[in-house]
mmCIF file of C-alpha atoms in Angstrom:
data_model
loop_
_atom_site.group_PDB
_atom_site.id
_atom_site.type_symbol
_atom_site.label_atom_id
_atom_site.label_comp_id
_atom_site.label_asym_id
_atom_site.label_seq_id
_atom_site.Cartn_x
_atom_site.Cartn_y
_atom_site.Cartn_z
ATOM 1 C CA UNK C 202 0.007 -0.096 0.295
ATOM 2 C CA UNK C 203 1.369 3.213 -1.001
ATOM 3 C CA UNK C 204 -0.580 6.583 0.008
ATOM 4 C CA UNK C 205 0.227 9.656 -2.113
ATOM 5 C CA UNK C 206 -1.224 12.959 -2.129
ATOM 6 C CA UNK C 207 -1.460 15.809 -4.872
ATOM 7 C CA UNK C 208 -3.404 19.437 -5.735
ATOM 8 C CA UNK C 209 -6.711 17.980 -7.439
ATOM 9 C CA UNK C 210 -6.374 19.418 -10.724
ATOM 10 C CA UNK C 211 -2.576 18.944 -10.822
ATOM 11 C CA UNK C 212 -3.654 15.169 -9.452
ATOM 12 C CA UNK C 213 -5.519 14.496 -12.610
ATOM 13 C CA UNK C 214 -3.691 15.997 -15.048
ATOM 14 C CA UNK C 215 -0.074 14.854 -14.295
ATOM 15 C CA UNK C 216 -0.105 12.494 -11.450
ATOM 16 C CA UNK C 217 -2.928 10.252 -12.071
ATOM 17 C CA UNK C 218 -1.386 8.680 -15.214
ATOM 18 C CA UNK C 219 1.973 8.393 -13.529
ATOM 19 C CA UNK C 220 0.167 6.227 -11.318
ATOM 20 C CA UNK C 221 -1.436 4.156 -13.868
ATOM 21 C CA UNK C 222 1.297 3.557 -15.748
ATOM 22 C CA UNK C 223 3.275 2.781 -12.445
ATOM 23 C CA UNK C 224 0.573 0.271 -11.187
ATOM 24 C CA UNK C 225 1.175 -1.110 -14.554
ATOM 25 C CA UNK C 226 4.874 -1.685 -14.174
ATOM 26 C CA UNK C 227 4.676 -2.691 -10.336
ATOM 27 C CA UNK C 228 2.046 -5.175 -9.951
ATOM 28 C CA UNK C 229 2.763 -5.799 -6.228
ATOM 29 C CA UNK C 230 1.994 -2.344 -5.025
ATOM 30 C CA UNK C 231 -1.474 -0.879 -4.326
ATOM 31 C CA UNK C 232 -1.594 2.944 -4.187
ATOM 32 C CA UNK C 233 -4.508 5.267 -2.369
ATOM 33 C CA UNK C 234 -4.152 8.927 -4.012
ATOM 34 C CA UNK C 235 -5.493 11.600 -2.114
ATOM 35 C CA UNK C 236 -6.340 14.712 -4.749
ATOM 36 C CA UNK C 237 -6.798 17.906 -2.350
ATOM 37 C CA UNK C 238 -6.878 20.893 -2.524
ATOM 38 C CA UNK C 239 -5.410 21.764 0.810
ATOM 39 C CA UNK C 240 -1.992 21.278 2.515
ATOM 40 C CA UNK C 241 -1.548 17.427 4.114
ATOM 41 C CA UNK C 242 0.446 16.838 7.256
ATOM 42 C CA UNK C 243 2.343 13.710 5.816
ATOM 43 C CA UNK C 244 3.039 12.295 9.037
ATOM 44 C CA UNK C 245 -0.158 12.841 11.046
ATOM 45 C CA UNK C 246 -2.172 11.488 7.749
ATOM 46 C CA UNK C 247 0.070 8.483 6.990
ATOM 47 C CA UNK C 248 1.271 10.204 3.593
ATOM 48 C CA UNK C 249 4.153 8.492 1.861
ATOM 49 C CA UNK C 250 4.710 10.847 -1.390
ATOM 50 C CA UNK C 251 3.185 14.124 -2.033
ATOM 51 C CA UNK C 252 3.800 16.349 -5.157
ATOM 52 C CA UNK C 253 3.776 19.869 -3.724
ATOM 53 C CA UNK C 254 3.508 22.988 -5.588
ATOM 54 C CA UNK C 255 5.568 26.308 -3.670
ATOM 55 C CA UNK C 256 8.340 26.315 -1.489
ATOM 56 C CA UNK C 257 8.962 23.709 1.162
ATOM 57 C CA UNK C 258 8.664 24.956 4.667
ATOM 58 C CA UNK C 259 8.684 21.467 6.521
ATOM 59 C CA UNK C 260 12.269 20.211 7.346
ATOM 60 C CA UNK C 261 10.553 16.794 7.762
ATOM 61 C CA UNK C 262 10.148 16.328 4.194
ATOM 62 C CA UNK C 263 12.675 15.442 1.490
ATOM 63 C CA UNK C 264 11.928 17.150 -1.921
ATOM 64 C CA UNK C 265 13.184 16.350 -5.131
ATOM 65 C CA UNK C 266 12.580 19.446 -7.890
ATOM 66 C CA UNK C 267 10.965 18.300 -10.779
ATOM 67 C CA UNK C 268 9.402 21.255 -12.348
ATOM 68 C CA UNK C 269 8.226 24.523 -12.108
ATOM 69 C CA UNK C 270 4.658 26.439 -12.846
ATOM 70 C CA UNK C 271 4.040 30.365 -13.194
ATOM 71 C CA UNK C 272 0.952 32.258 -12.069
ATOM 72 C CA UNK C 273 -0.535 33.451 -15.375
ATOM 73 C CA UNK C 274 -3.258 35.741 -16.361
ATOM 74 C CA UNK C 275 -5.505 34.465 -19.121
ATOM 75 C CA UNK C 276 -8.258 35.181 -21.420
ATOM 76 C CA UNK C 277 -10.282 34.128 -24.359
ATOM 77 C CA UNK C 278 -8.954 35.826 -27.515
ATOM 78 C CA UNK C 279 -12.636 36.752 -28.619
ATOM 79 C CA UNK C 280 -12.896 38.696 -25.171
ATOM 80 C CA UNK C 281 -9.383 40.448 -25.534
ATOM 81 C CA UNK C 282 -10.303 41.474 -29.392
ATOM 82 C CA UNK C 283 -13.626 42.728 -27.671
ATOM 83 C CA UNK C 284 -12.136 44.826 -24.584
ATOM 84 C CA UNK C 285 -8.945 45.156 -25.518
ATOM 85 C CA UNK C 286 -5.561 43.265 -24.189
ATOM 86 C CA UNK C 287 -4.104 44.929 -20.868
ATOM 87 C CA UNK C 288 -0.559 46.291 -20.816
ATOM 88 C CA UNK C 289 -0.228 47.189 -17.217
ATOM 89 C CA UNK C 290 -1.789 45.465 -13.897
ATOM 90 C CA UNK C 291 -3.701 48.907 -13.428
ATOM 91 C CA UNK C 292 -5.773 48.385 -16.546
ATOM 92 C CA UNK C 293 -7.377 45.202 -14.797
ATOM 93 C CA UNK C 294 -9.597 47.610 -13.049
ATOM 94 C CA UNK C 295 -11.418 47.884 -16.275
ATOM 95 C CA UNK C 296 -12.089 44.057 -17.194
ATOM 96 C CA UNK C 297 -14.319 41.413 -15.753
ATOM 97 C CA UNK C 298 -12.011 39.349 -13.537
ATOM 98 C CA UNK C 299 -13.167 35.892 -12.422
ATOM 99 C CA UNK C 300 -11.356 34.475 -9.003
ATOM 100 C CA UNK C 301 -10.739 31.383 -8.174
ATOM 101 C CA UNK C 302 -10.535 30.528 -4.180
ATOM 102 C CA UNK C 303 -9.349 26.719 -4.983
ATOM 103 C CA UNK C 304 -6.000 27.779 -4.108
ATOM 104 C CA UNK C 305 -3.975 29.826 -1.637
ATOM 105 C CA UNK C 306 -1.600 30.448 -4.599
ATOM 106 C CA UNK C 307 -4.261 32.358 -6.468
ATOM 107 C CA UNK C 308 -6.360 34.292 -3.914
ATOM 108 C CA UNK C 309 -4.089 37.518 -3.824
ATOM 109 C CA UNK C 310 -3.175 38.777 -7.775
ATOM 110 C CA UNK C 311 0.341 40.110 -6.946
ATOM 111 C CA UNK C 312 2.701 41.476 -9.974
ATOM 112 C CA UNK C 313 6.132 42.471 -10.287
ATOM 113 C CA UNK C 314 7.256 45.560 -12.073
ATOM 114 C CA UNK C 315 11.209 46.232 -12.676
ATOM 115 C CA UNK C 316 11.952 43.693 -10.040
ATOM 116 C CA UNK C 317 9.518 45.120 -7.145
ATOM 117 C CA UNK C 318 6.204 43.391 -6.070
ATOM 118 C CA UNK C 319 3.267 45.607 -7.030
ATOM 119 C CA UNK C 320 -0.335 45.133 -5.492
ATOM 120 C CA UNK C 321 -3.583 46.376 -7.233
ATOM 121 C CA UNK C 322 -6.880 46.378 -5.675
ATOM 122 C CA UNK C 323 -9.241 44.301 -8.133
ATOM 123 C CA UNK C 324 -12.631 43.668 -7.576
ATOM 124 C CA UNK C 325 -14.225 40.679 -8.928
ATOM 125 C CA UNK C 326 -17.498 40.032 -10.859
ATOM 126 C CA UNK C 327 -17.412 36.122 -10.458
ATOM 127 C CA UNK C 328 -15.721 34.123 -7.684
ATOM 128 C CA UNK C 329 -15.589 30.508 -7.768
ATOM 129 C CA UNK C 330 -14.407 27.476 -5.540
ATOM 130 C CA UNK C 331 -12.783 25.151 -7.981
ATOM 131 C CA UNK C 332 -9.963 26.553 -10.799
ATOM 132 C CA UNK C 333 -11.386 24.613 -13.555
ATOM 133 C CA UNK C 334 -14.902 26.725 -12.902
ATOM 134 C CA UNK C 335 -12.730 29.633 -13.713
ATOM 135 C CA UNK C 336 -10.968 28.180 -16.498
ATOM 136 C CA UNK C 337 -14.352 27.188 -18.209
ATOM 137 C CA UNK C 338 -15.488 30.805 -17.650
ATOM 138 C CA UNK C 339 -12.944 32.455 -19.333
ATOM 139 C CA UNK C 340 -12.534 29.954 -21.976
ATOM 140 C CA UNK C 341 -16.578 31.052 -22.828
ATOM 141 C CA UNK C 342 -15.522 34.702 -23.305
ATOM 142 C CA UNK C 343 -16.514 35.876 -19.674
ATOM 143 C CA UNK C 344 -13.337 37.769 -18.636
ATOM 144 C CA UNK C 345 -9.797 37.457 -17.360
ATOM 145 C CA UNK C 346 -9.006 35.092 -14.327
ATOM 146 C CA UNK C 347 -5.483 33.888 -12.820
ATOM 147 C CA UNK C 348 -4.038 30.371 -12.396
ATOM 148 C CA UNK C 349 -1.006 28.142 -12.765
ATOM 149 C CA UNK C 350 0.405 27.787 -16.059
ATOM 150 C CA UNK C 351 0.053 24.061 -15.872
ATOM 151 C CA UNK C 352 -3.502 24.246 -15.537
ATOM 152 C CA UNK C 353 -4.211 26.050 -19.142
ATOM 153 C CA UNK C 354 -1.101 24.725 -20.957
ATOM 154 C CA UNK C 355 -3.492 22.864 -23.407
ATOM 155 C CA UNK C 356 -5.587 25.638 -24.061
ATOM 156 C CA UNK C 357 -3.041 28.195 -24.631
ATOM 157 C CA UNK C 358 -1.095 25.635 -27.011
ATOM 158 C CA UNK C 359 -4.793 24.997 -28.672
ATOM 159 C CA UNK C 360 -5.158 29.049 -29.075
ATOM 160 C CA UNK C 361 -8.352 28.696 -27.082
ATOM 161 C CA UNK C 362 -6.851 30.971 -24.254
ATOM 162 C CA UNK C 363 -4.326 33.585 -24.512
ATOM 163 C CA UNK C 364 -1.773 34.697 -21.538
ATOM 164 C CA UNK C 365 -1.484 38.653 -20.765
ATOM 165 C CA UNK C 366 0.669 40.522 -18.957
ATOM 166 C CA UNK C 367 3.113 38.148 -18.842
ATOM 167 C CA UNK C 368 6.316 40.810 -18.217
ATOM 168 C CA UNK C 369 4.238 41.295 -14.936
ATOM 169 C CA UNK C 370 4.518 37.820 -13.489
ATOM 170 C CA UNK C 371 5.635 36.758 -10.009
ATOM 171 C CA UNK C 372 8.561 34.592 -9.975
ATOM 172 C CA UNK C 373 7.760 30.872 -11.105
ATOM 173 C CA UNK C 374 6.683 28.216 -8.337
ATOM 174 C CA UNK C 375 8.697 25.008 -7.939
ATOM 175 C CA UNK C 376 7.394 21.855 -8.087
ATOM 176 C CA UNK C 377 8.649 18.804 -5.844
ATOM 177 C CA UNK C 378 8.135 15.333 -5.398
ATOM 178 C CA UNK C 379 8.415 14.949 -1.606
ATOM 179 C CA UNK C 380 8.641 11.923 1.006
ATOM 180 C CA UNK C 381 9.363 11.651 4.457
ATOM 181 C CA UNK C 382 13.061 12.775 5.210
ATOM 182 C CA UNK C 383 13.065 11.070 8.972
ATOM 183 C CA UNK C 384 12.175 7.636 7.893
ATOM 184 C CA UNK C 385 13.987 5.002 6.308
ATOM 185 C CA UNK C 386 12.922 5.158 2.252
ATOM 186 C CA UNK C 387 11.060 1.847 1.568
ATOM 187 C CA UNK C 388 11.552 0.160 -2.047
ATOM 188 C CA UNK C 389 7.607 1.264 -2.783
ATOM 189 C CA UNK C 390 8.608 4.824 -2.039
ATOM 190 C CA UNK C 391 12.053 5.072 -3.614
ATOM 191 C CA UNK C 392 10.659 3.457 -7.032
ATOM 192 C CA UNK C 393 7.478 5.608 -7.247
ATOM 193 C CA UNK C 394 9.369 8.683 -6.546
ATOM 194 C CA UNK C 395 12.040 7.624 -9.144
ATOM 195 C CA UNK C 396 9.242 6.910 -11.431
ATOM 196 C CA UNK C 397 7.580 10.406 -10.986
ATOM 197 C CA UNK C 398 10.956 12.285 -11.365
ATOM 198 C CA UNK C 399 12.234 10.860 -14.489
ATOM 199 C CA UNK C 400 8.821 11.288 -16.018
ATOM 200 C CA UNK C 401 7.796 14.913 -14.670
ATOM 201 C CA UNK C 402 11.221 16.524 -15.278
ATOM 202 C CA UNK C 403 10.727 15.856 -19.172
ATOM 203 C CA UNK C 404 7.318 17.076 -19.230
ATOM 204 C CA UNK C 405 7.091 20.631 -21.600
ATOM 205 C CA UNK C 406 4.222 22.111 -19.402
ATOM 206 C CA UNK C 407 6.087 22.098 -16.316
ATOM 207 C CA UNK C 408 9.426 22.164 -17.688
ATOM 208 C CA UNK C 409 10.793 25.915 -17.287
ATOM 209 C CA UNK C 410 7.470 26.831 -16.216
ATOM 210 C CA UNK C 411 6.084 25.822 -19.595
ATOM 211 C CA UNK C 412 7.972 28.582 -21.646
ATOM 212 C CA UNK C 413 8.416 27.836 -24.688
ATOM 213 C CA UNK C 414 11.099 30.588 -25.810
ATOM 214 C CA UNK C 415 13.393 28.851 -22.980
#
C-alpha cells in the first residue's frame, strides 16, 4: 500500500497518468491517491509521497524538484479582441475578472514591475471555488482569470486561451516530489519517486514553467 497526495487539478492532469503507469509496471503495489486542494500533513495522515507546488517549509520532508509553474493571467482571444489586451496590471480594473478561491497561491493577485512587487486592488464580478470553473468561464469569453500555468497549458497551446501581462508575473513556483526525510525510504517509495521524477522532469508543461522560448 502506497499513499500519495497532490492538489486536485494537478493530480488529475499529471499525477494520475503516472499512477496508472506505475501500477502497470509494479503489480505488487496498491495506491491510495488523495487529490486535495489543501496542505496535507504527511506524518499525521500517513502519506508516503506528496507532490507539492510552492516552496517547501517543512524540514521533515525531502523534496526533489521536478519542474515549476507560473501564476498566469489568461482570457479568450474573443474577449481580448472585444475588450482590449491589458498592458499594465492597473488596466485590469476595467476588465471582468474571475477569481478562484481553490488555491491559496491565487487568492491575491500580486505582480512584479522592474523587480519590485506591485499590488493592485481589484474587484471580481465572479468568484468560484474551483480552478476548473474559472477556466471554463474565461474559455467561454467571460473575462480574465489567474491560474497556474500547467492548468491552461493545453488551452494556450490550442489557441483557446491567451496569456496576458506575462512581463508582470511573479517568479515561478517550484514543483517537488516529497517524501518523509525522517524515515528509512522503502522500496515502494523509492521506486515511485524515481518513476515520477524521471517523467515529470521531461514534461514540457512544467519544464521551465512551460515557457516555449526558453
